[in-house]
């Protein structure tokens, strides 16, 4: 965390937040009283440790009690998926929508945006999706152009790119691969188009050491555009966005206090995995105090070559609930996905985690190989042993069996991770 000026500013804002919550939040009033917290005792950022963190289950079960304003002050209801089935509502006031715009304006500036840019938005602005409206209002504030096209339909995306000549696109990175495939088949020379950069949302394009992962490499090898990753969630109403250095998402200390906590709610050191825990600043509708997001990241607090000194967050390593403790190592599904995606021998996979007879996690990989051979089996086992230091169980399956594994429920997306732990 940035010492000095930023700490003083954050402590002042924290003081205002505590006062505001103690007066307006039914949930936090109760939390303070139940835990005998006197908000006057919380003066510095390190005093935050006196307040027990809350999580998504709290936010879901007590959703309405987080609202600090009368209903007539709510300007927009956004939502995010909950852990217990029904969605979680985040209500924003007019003031919060302005704050959201400022947050995204800062993010676009960080990602080398200017009024000279035109952004093609390949995502939805409907379905109570906060990010869509955040990008839209941030770009408006930036003075850049907007093409609000929505997700999917590569043919329409390309027709529009060629006609309106946007300089940047905003999308999930796996969709960029689809755009590349479509362009190649349609004879469009992608490196000769107006698009020079992409804001990548929802999926990682880098490893935790900030080098490009398989997806990031596949995109940039084919299409010579600059990728900027951004990480945010509806609850935090604030984004971490990369600058041109591509060394993690920059923190905005004036809008949020971030802590990375271990399993005992202690702060982790730089470059150690911890749960992203946030305290929103300047939020009026549903401010959050020490809210555990469930996302596991690492942070780097060394100054960035871009000149910014606020800490940077790594790509999300995984969800806390999906953490696998396997033979003394800690793993998250995305790292395994990445490992398996790197090998040409493996056409497709499903990872299953289950509890063995002595209560420990076991990992079983269902693999569809490009060729059913002993040589491939030997290579895969040697590779996994070298990269993981432990050997998961492997079961080779046919294309038909893989299909059955991946589409067990009524989901439209293939399942890559099955958690059968008891
Ligand atoms: Zn930077």
PDB file of C-alpha atoms and ligand atoms in Angstrom, residues 110 243-245 250 304-308 312, ligand 1:
ATOM      1  CA  UNK A 110      -4.494   3.896 -17.354  1.00  0.00           C
ATOM      2  CA  UNK A 243      -1.262   0.127 -18.010  1.00  0.00           C
ATOM      3  CA  UNK A 244       0.875  -0.324 -21.144  1.00  0.00           C
ATOM      4  CA  UNK A 245       3.492  -2.213 -19.095  1.00  0.00           C
ATOM      5  CA  UNK A 250      -3.431  -0.828 -11.002  1.00  0.00           C
ATOM      6  CA  UNK A 304       5.556   0.362 -12.023  1.00  0.00           C
ATOM      7  CA  UNK A 305       7.647   1.516 -14.992  1.00  0.00           C
ATOM      8  CA  UNK A 306       4.659   3.690 -16.003  1.00  0.00           C
ATOM      9  CA  UNK A 307       5.340   5.908 -12.983  1.00  0.00           C
ATOM     10  CA  UNK A 308       2.350   4.855 -10.894  1.00  0.00           C
ATOM     11  CA  UNK A 312      -0.749  -3.943  -8.804  1.00  0.00           C
TER      12      UNK A 312
HETATM   13 ZN1  LIG B   1       1.837   0.758 -14.685  1.00  0.00          ZN
END
